[in-house]
CSV table of C-alpha atoms and ligand atoms in Angstrom, one decimal:
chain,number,residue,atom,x,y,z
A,1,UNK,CA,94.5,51.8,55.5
A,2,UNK,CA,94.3,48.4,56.7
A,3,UNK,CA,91.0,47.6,55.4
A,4,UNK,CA,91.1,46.4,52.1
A,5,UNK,CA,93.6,43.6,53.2
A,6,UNK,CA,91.0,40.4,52.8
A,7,UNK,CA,89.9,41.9,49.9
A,8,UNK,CA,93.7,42.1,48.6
A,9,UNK,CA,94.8,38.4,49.3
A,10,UNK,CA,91.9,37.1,47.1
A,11,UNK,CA,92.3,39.4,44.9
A,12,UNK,CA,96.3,38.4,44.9
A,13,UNK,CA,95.0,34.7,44.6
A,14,UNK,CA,93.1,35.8,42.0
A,15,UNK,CA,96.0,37.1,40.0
A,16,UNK,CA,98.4,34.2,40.6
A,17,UNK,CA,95.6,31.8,39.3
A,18,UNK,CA,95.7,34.3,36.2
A,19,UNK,CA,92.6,36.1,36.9
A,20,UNK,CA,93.6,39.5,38.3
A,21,UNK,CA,91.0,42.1,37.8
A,22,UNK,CA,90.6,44.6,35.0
A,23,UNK,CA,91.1,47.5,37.8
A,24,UNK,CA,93.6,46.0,39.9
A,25,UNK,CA,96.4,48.7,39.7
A,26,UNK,CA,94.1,51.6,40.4
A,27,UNK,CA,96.7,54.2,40.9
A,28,UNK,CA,100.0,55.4,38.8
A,29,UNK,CA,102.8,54.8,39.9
A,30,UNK,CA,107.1,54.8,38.4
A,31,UNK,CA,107.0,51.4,38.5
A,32,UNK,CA,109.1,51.0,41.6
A,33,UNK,CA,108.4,48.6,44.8
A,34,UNK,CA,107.9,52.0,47.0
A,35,UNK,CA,105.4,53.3,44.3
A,36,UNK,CA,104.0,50.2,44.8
A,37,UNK,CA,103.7,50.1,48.5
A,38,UNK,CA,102.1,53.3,49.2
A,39,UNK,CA,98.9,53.0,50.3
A,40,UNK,CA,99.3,49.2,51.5
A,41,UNK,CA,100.5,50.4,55.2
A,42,UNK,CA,103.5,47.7,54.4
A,43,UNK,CA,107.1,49.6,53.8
A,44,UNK,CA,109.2,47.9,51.8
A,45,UNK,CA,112.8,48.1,52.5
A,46,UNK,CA,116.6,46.4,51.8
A,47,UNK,CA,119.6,45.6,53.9
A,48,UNK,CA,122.1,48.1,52.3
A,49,UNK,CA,126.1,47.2,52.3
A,50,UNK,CA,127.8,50.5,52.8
A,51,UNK,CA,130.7,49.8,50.6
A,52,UNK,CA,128.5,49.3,47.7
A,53,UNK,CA,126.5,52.5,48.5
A,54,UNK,CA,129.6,54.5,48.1
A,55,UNK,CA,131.4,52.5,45.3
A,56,UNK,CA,128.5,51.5,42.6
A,57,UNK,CA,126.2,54.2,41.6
A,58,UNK,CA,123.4,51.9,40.1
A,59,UNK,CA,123.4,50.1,43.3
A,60,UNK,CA,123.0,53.5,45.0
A,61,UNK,CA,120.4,54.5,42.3
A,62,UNK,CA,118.4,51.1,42.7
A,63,UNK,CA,118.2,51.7,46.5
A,64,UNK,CA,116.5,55.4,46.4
A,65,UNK,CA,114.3,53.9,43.9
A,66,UNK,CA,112.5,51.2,44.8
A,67,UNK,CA,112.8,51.0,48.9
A,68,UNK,CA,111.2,53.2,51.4
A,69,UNK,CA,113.3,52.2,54.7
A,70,UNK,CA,117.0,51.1,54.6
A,71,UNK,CA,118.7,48.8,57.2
A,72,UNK,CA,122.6,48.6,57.7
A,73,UNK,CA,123.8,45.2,56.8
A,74,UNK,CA,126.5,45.4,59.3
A,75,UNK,CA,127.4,49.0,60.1
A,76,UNK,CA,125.4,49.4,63.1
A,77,UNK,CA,126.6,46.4,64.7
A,78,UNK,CA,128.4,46.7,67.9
A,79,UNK,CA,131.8,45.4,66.5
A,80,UNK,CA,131.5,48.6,64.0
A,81,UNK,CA,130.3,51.3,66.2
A,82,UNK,CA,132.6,50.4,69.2
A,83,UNK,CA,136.2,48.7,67.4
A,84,UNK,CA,138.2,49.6,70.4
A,85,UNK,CA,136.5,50.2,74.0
A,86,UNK,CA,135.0,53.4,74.7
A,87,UNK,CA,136.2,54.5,70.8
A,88,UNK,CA,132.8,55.1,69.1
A,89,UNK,CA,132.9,55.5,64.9
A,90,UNK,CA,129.7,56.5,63.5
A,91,UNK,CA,130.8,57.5,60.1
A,92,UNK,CA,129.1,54.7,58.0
A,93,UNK,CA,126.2,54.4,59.9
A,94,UNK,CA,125.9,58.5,60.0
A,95,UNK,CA,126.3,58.0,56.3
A,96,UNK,CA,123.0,55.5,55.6
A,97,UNK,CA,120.7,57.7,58.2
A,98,UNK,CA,121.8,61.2,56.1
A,99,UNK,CA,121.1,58.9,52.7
A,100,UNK,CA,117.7,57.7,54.2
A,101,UNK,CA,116.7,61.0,54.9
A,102,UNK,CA,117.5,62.6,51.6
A,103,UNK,CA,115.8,60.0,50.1
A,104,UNK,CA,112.7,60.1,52.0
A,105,UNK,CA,113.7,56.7,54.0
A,106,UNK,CA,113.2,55.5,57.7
A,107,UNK,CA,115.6,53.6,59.0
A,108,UNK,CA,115.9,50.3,61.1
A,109,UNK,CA,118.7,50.5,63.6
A,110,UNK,CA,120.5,46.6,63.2
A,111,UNK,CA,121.3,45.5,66.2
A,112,UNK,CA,121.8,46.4,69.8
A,113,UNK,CA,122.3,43.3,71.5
A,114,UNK,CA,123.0,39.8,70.3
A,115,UNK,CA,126.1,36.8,70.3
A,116,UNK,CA,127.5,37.7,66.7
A,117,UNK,CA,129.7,40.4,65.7
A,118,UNK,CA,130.7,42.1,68.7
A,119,UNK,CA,134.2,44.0,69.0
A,120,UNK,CA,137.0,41.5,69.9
A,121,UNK,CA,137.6,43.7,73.1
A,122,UNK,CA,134.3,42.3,74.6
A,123,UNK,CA,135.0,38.4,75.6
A,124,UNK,CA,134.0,37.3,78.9
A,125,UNK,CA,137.2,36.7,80.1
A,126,UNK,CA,138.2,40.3,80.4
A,127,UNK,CA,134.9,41.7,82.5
A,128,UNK,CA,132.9,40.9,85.0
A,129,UNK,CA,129.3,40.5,84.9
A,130,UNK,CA,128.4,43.4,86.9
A,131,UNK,CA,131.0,45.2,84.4
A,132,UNK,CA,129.2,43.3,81.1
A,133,UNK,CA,126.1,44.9,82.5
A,134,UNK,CA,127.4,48.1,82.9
A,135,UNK,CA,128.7,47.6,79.1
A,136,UNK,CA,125.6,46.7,77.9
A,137,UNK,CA,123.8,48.9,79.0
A,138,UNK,CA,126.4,51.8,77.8
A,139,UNK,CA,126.1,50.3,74.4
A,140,UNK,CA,122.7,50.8,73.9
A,141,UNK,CA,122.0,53.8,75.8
A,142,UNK,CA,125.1,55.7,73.5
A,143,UNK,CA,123.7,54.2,70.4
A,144,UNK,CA,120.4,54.8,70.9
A,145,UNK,CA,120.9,58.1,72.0
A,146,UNK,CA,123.1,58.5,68.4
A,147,UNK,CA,120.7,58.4,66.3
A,148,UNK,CA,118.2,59.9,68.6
A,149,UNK,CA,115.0,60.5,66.5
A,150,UNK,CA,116.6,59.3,63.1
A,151,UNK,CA,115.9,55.4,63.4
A,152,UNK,CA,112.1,54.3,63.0
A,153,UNK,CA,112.3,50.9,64.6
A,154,UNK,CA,115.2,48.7,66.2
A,155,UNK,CA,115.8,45.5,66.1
A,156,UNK,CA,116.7,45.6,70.0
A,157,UNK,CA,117.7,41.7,70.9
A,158,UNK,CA,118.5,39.2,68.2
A,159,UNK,CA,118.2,36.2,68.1
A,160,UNK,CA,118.1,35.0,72.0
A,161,UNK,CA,116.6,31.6,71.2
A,162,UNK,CA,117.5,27.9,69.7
A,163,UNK,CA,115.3,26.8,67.0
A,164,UNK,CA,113.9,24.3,70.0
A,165,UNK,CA,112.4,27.3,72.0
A,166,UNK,CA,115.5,27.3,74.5
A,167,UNK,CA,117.1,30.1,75.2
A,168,UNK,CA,120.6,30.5,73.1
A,169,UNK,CA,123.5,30.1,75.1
A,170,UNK,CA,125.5,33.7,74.8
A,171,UNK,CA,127.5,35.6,76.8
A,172,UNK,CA,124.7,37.8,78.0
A,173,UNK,CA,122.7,35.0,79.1
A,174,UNK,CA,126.0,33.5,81.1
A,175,UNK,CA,126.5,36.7,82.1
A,176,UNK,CA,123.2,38.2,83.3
A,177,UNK,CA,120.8,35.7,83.1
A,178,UNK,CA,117.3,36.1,81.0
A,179,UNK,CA,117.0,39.3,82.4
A,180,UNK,CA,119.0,41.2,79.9
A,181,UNK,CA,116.4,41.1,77.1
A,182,UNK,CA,114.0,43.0,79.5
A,183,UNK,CA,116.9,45.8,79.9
A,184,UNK,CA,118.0,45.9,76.9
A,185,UNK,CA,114.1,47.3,75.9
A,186,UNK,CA,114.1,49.6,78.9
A,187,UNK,CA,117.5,50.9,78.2
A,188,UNK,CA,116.7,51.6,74.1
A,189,UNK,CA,113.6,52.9,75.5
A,190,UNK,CA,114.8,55.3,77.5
A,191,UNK,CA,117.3,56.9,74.9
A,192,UNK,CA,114.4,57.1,72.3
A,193,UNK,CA,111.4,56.4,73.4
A,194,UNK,CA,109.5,57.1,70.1
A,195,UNK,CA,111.6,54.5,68.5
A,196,UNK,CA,109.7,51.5,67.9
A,197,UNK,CA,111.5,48.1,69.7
A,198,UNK,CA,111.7,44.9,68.0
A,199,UNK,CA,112.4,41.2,68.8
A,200,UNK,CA,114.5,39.2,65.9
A,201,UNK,CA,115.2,36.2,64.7
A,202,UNK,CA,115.3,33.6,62.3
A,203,UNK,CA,113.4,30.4,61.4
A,204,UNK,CA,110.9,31.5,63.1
A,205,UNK,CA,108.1,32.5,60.3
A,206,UNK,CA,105.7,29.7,60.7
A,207,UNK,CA,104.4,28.1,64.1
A,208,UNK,CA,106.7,26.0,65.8
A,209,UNK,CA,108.8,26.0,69.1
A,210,UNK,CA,111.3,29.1,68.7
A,211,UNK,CA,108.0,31.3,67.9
A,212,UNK,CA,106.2,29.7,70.3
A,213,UNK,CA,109.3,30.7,72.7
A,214,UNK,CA,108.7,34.3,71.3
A,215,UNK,CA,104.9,34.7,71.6
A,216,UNK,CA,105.8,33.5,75.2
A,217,UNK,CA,108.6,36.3,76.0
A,218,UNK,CA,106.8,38.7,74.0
A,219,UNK,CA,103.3,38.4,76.2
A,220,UNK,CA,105.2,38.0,79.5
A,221,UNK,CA,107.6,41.2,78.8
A,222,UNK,CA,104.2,43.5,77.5
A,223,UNK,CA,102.7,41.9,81.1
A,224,UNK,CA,105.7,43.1,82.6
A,225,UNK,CA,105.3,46.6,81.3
A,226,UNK,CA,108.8,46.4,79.3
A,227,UNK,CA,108.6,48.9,76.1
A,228,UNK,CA,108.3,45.6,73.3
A,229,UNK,CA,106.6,47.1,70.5
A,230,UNK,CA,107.7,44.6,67.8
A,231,UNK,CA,108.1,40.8,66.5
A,232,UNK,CA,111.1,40.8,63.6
A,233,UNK,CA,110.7,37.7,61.5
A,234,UNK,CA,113.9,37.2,59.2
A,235,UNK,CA,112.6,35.2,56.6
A,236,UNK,CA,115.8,33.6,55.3
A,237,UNK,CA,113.9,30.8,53.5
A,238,UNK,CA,115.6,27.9,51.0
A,239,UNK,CA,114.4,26.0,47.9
A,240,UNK,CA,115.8,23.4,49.1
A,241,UNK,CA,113.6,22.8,51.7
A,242,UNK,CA,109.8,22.7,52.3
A,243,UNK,CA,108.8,27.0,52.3
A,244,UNK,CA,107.0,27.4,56.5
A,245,UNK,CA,103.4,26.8,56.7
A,246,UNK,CA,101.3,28.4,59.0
A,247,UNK,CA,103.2,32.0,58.1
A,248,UNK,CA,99.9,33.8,58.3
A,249,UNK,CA,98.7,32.1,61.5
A,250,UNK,CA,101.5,33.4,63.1
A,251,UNK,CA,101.9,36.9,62.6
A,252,UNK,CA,98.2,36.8,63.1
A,253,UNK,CA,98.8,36.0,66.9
A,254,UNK,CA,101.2,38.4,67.3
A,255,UNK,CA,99.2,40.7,66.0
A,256,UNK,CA,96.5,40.2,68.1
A,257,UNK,CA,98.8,40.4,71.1
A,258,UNK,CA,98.8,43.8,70.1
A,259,UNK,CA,102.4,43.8,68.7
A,260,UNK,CA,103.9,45.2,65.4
A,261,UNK,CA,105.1,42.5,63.2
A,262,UNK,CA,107.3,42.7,60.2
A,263,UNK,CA,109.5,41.1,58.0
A,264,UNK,CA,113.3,42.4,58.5
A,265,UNK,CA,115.9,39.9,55.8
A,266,UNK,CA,114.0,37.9,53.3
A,267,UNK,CA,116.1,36.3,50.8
A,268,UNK,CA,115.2,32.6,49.4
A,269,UNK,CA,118.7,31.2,48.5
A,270,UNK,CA,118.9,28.1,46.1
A,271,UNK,CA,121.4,25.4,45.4
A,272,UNK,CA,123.4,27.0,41.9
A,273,UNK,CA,123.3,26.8,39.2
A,274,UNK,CA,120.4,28.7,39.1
A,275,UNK,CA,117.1,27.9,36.2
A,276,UNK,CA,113.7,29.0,35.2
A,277,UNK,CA,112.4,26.7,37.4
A,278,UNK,CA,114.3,27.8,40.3
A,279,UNK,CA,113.8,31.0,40.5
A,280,UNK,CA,110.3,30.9,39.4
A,281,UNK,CA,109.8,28.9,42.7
A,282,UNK,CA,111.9,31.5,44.3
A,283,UNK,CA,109.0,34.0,43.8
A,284,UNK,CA,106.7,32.3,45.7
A,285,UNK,CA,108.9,32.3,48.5
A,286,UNK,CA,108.5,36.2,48.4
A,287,UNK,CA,105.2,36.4,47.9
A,288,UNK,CA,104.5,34.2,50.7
A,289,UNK,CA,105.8,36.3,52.9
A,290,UNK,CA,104.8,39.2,51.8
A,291,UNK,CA,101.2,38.4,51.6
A,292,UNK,CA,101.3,37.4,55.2
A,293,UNK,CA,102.4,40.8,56.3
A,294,UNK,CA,99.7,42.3,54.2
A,295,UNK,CA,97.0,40.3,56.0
A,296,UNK,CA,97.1,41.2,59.0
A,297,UNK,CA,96.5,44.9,60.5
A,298,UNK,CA,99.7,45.9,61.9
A,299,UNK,CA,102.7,44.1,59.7
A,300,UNK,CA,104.4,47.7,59.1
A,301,UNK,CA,107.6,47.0,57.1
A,302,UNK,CA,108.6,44.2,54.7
A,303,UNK,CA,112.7,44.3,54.2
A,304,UNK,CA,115.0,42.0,51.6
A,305,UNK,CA,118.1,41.2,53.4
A,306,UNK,CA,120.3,42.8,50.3
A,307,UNK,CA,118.4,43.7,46.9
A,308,UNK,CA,120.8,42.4,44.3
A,309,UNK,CA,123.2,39.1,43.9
A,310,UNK,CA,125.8,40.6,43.3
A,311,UNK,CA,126.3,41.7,47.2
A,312,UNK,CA,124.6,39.4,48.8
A,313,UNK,CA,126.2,37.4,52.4
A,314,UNK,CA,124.4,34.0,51.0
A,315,UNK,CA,127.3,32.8,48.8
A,316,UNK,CA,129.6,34.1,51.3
A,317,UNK,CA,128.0,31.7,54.0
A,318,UNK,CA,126.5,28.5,52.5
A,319,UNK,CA,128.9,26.9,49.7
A,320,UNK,CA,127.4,26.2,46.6
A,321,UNK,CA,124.1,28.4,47.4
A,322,UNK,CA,123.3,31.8,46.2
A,323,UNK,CA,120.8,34.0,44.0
A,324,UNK,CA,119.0,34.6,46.8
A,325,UNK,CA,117.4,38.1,46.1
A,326,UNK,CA,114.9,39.7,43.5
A,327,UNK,CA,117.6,41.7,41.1
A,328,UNK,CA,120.6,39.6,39.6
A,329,UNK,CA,124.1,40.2,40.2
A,330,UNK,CA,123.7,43.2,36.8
A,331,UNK,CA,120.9,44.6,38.7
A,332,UNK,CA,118.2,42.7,36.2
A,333,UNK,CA,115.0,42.2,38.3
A,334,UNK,CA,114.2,38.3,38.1
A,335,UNK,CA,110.6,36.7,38.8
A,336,UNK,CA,110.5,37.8,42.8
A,337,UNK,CA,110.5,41.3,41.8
A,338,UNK,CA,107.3,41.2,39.8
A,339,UNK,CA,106.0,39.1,42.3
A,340,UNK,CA,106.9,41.5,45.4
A,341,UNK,CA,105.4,44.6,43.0
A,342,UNK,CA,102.1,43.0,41.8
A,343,UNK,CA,101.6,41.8,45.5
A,344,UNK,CA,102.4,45.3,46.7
A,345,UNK,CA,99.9,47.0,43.9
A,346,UNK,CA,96.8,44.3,44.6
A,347,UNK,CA,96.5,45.3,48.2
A,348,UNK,CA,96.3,49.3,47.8
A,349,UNK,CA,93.7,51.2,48.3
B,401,LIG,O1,134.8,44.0,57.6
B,401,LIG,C1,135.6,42.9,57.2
B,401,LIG,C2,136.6,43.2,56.2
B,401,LIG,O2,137.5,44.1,56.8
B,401,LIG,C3,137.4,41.9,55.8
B,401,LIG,O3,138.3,42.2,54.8
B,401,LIG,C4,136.4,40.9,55.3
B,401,LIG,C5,137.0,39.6,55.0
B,401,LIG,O4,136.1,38.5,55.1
B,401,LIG,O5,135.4,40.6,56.3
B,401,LIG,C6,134.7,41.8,56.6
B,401,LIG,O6,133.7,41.5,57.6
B,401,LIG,C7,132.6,40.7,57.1
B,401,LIG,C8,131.3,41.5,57.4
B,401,LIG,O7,130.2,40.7,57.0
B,401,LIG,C9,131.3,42.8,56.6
B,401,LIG,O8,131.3,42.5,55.2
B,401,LIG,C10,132.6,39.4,57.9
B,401,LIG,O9,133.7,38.6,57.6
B,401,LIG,C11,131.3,38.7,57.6
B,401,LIG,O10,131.2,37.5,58.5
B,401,LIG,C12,130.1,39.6,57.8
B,401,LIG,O11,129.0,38.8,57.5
B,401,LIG,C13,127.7,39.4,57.9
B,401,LIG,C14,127.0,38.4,58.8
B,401,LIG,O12,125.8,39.0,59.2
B,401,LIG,C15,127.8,38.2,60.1
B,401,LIG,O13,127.1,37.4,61.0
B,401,LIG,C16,126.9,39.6,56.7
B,401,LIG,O14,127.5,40.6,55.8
B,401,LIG,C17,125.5,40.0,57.0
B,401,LIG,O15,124.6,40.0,55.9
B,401,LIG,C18,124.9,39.0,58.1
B,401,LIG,O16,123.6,39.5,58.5
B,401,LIG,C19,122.9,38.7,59.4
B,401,LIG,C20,122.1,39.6,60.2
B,401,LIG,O17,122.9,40.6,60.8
B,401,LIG,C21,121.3,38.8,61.3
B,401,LIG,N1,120.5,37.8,60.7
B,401,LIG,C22,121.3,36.9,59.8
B,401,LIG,C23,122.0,37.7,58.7
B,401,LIG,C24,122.7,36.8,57.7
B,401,LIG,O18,123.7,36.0,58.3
């Protein structure tokens, strides 16, 4: 499946110098960024916010379309699943797996342990360590066993480390030392152990010290025998500032270390007001990316953190910034959407 990938970056090149081949969208397809994908190994997937997916039916329409795995933008966190201690509620993220599966959709499971967005209940104050642990390792072992055979791929620990390759101060690291990313793999392992178990984070696309920290963990936990299957790269990139280098070199090493790879939130947010310019330059941050995962043998999935404008976190987050994804906020594909489909379409085969 894989093979063709050389042959699909120049050919790629090709077409963004204006040269694609005469042949280079062999196969027929709706016109969609899943029709796209088949054949390329790469899925392509979107964050999906659960109030939209029940509220606006071209948002609903858009994401059975043109994505082939779905990820919970917050509904699987453990602030949703767990509001009051030992109180599970499942309903919204029940609702996106039974969605995903009418719709022919894997799902990635978003996330089991990490220093944002846990219940209110859970401070450090009001347990013990030994009682964190025991917490922690309920969490994961109930929500794992959930969804039992209904998520694809989690993304297990998120975001354990500083841009500077330190490990980020959280409550599990106070609490139970560096050890907890190790258990946390063992635990989701052994409540689905055909789930595949991902690393995530953020700036951490190109070389540089916080993937250097995770090439590091990643090769000492596969030495350690711990169930890692997976390297999550975020990809929230910027116009504003220089787009990562050495992308490709990157995923290449993991991928040699014998690890998955994929791409789990791209968006590439701008300063607004938004112009041609902009998000013209915008694409490229996409393809970038994207290109990357195609490369290399075993980059399996390829997710936009949100499909359209109108509901995406960025404005929410970053004053002043925004149209960050490849659809506006009236569902209108801009420049990153042609660029994500012709990308997809030069590299099947
Ligand atoms: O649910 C409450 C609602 O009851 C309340 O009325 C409303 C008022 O602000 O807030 C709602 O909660 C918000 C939640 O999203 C659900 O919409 C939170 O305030 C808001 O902080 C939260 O933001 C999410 C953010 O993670 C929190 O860290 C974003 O939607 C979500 O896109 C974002 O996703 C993260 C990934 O999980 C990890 N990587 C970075 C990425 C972007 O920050």
């Amino acid at each position: 499946m894989r093979l063709g990938r050389i042959a699909a970056f120049l050919a790629v090149s090709l077409a963004v110098a204006g040269s694609a081949p005469a042949d280079a969208h062999p196969r027929s397809d709706d016109g969609s960024l899943r029709a796209a994908a088949r054949g390329t190994g790469v899925r392509i997937g979107t964050a999906v916010d659960m109030s939209a997916l029940a509220a606006d039916a071209p948002y609903r329409e858009a994401v059975a379309r043109e994505f082939d795995t779905v990820t919970p933008e917050n509904v699987m966190k453990w602030e949703a699943v767990e509001p009051q201690p030992g109180v599970y509620d499942w309903a919204a993220a029940d609702q996106l797996v039974d969605f995903a599966r009418k719709n022919g959709q894997l799902v990635r499971g978003h996330t089991l342990v990490w220093h944002s967005q846990n219940p209110a209940w859970l401070t450090e104050s009001a347990y013990t360590p030994a009682q964190l642990r025991t917490l922690l390792r309920k969490h994961i072992l109930d929500e794992v066993g959930h969804f039992k055979g209904r998520i694809w791929a989690w993304d297990v620990a998120n975001e354990v480390f500083n841009d500077d390759g330190t490990p980020r101060d959280t409550i599990w690291l106070r609490a139970l030392g560096p050890g907890y990313i190790a258990d946390a793999f063992r635990w989701a392992h052994q409540a689905d152990p055909k789930a595949l178990l991902f690393l995530n984070d953020y700036n951490n696309e190109g070389v540089n010290p916080k993937s250097d920290a995770y090439f590091a963990l990643t090769r000492q936990l596969l030495a350690q025998g711990v169930p890692v299957q997976g390297y999550g790269i975020q990809g929230h990139l910027a116009l504003q500032y220089d787009f990562p280098d050495s992308v490709l070199d990157n995923v290449r090493r993991f991928d040699k270390l014998g690890v998955r790879t994929a791409f789990t939130e791209v968006d590439v947010r701008m300063l607004l007001p938004a112009d041609t310019a902009k998000v013209r330059a915008q694409a490229e941050g996409f393809g970038l990316l994207l290109r990357a995962c195609l490369l290399v043998k075993h980059c399996v999935s390829y997710t936009v953190w949100g499909f359209t404008d109108k509901y995406s976190w960025v404005p929410g987050v970053f004053d002043g910034e925004g149209s960050a994804t490849p659809f506006d906020e009236n569902l209108r594909p801009k420049p990153a959407y042609a660029t994500l489909r012709d990308t997809l379409l030069l590299a099947r085969r």
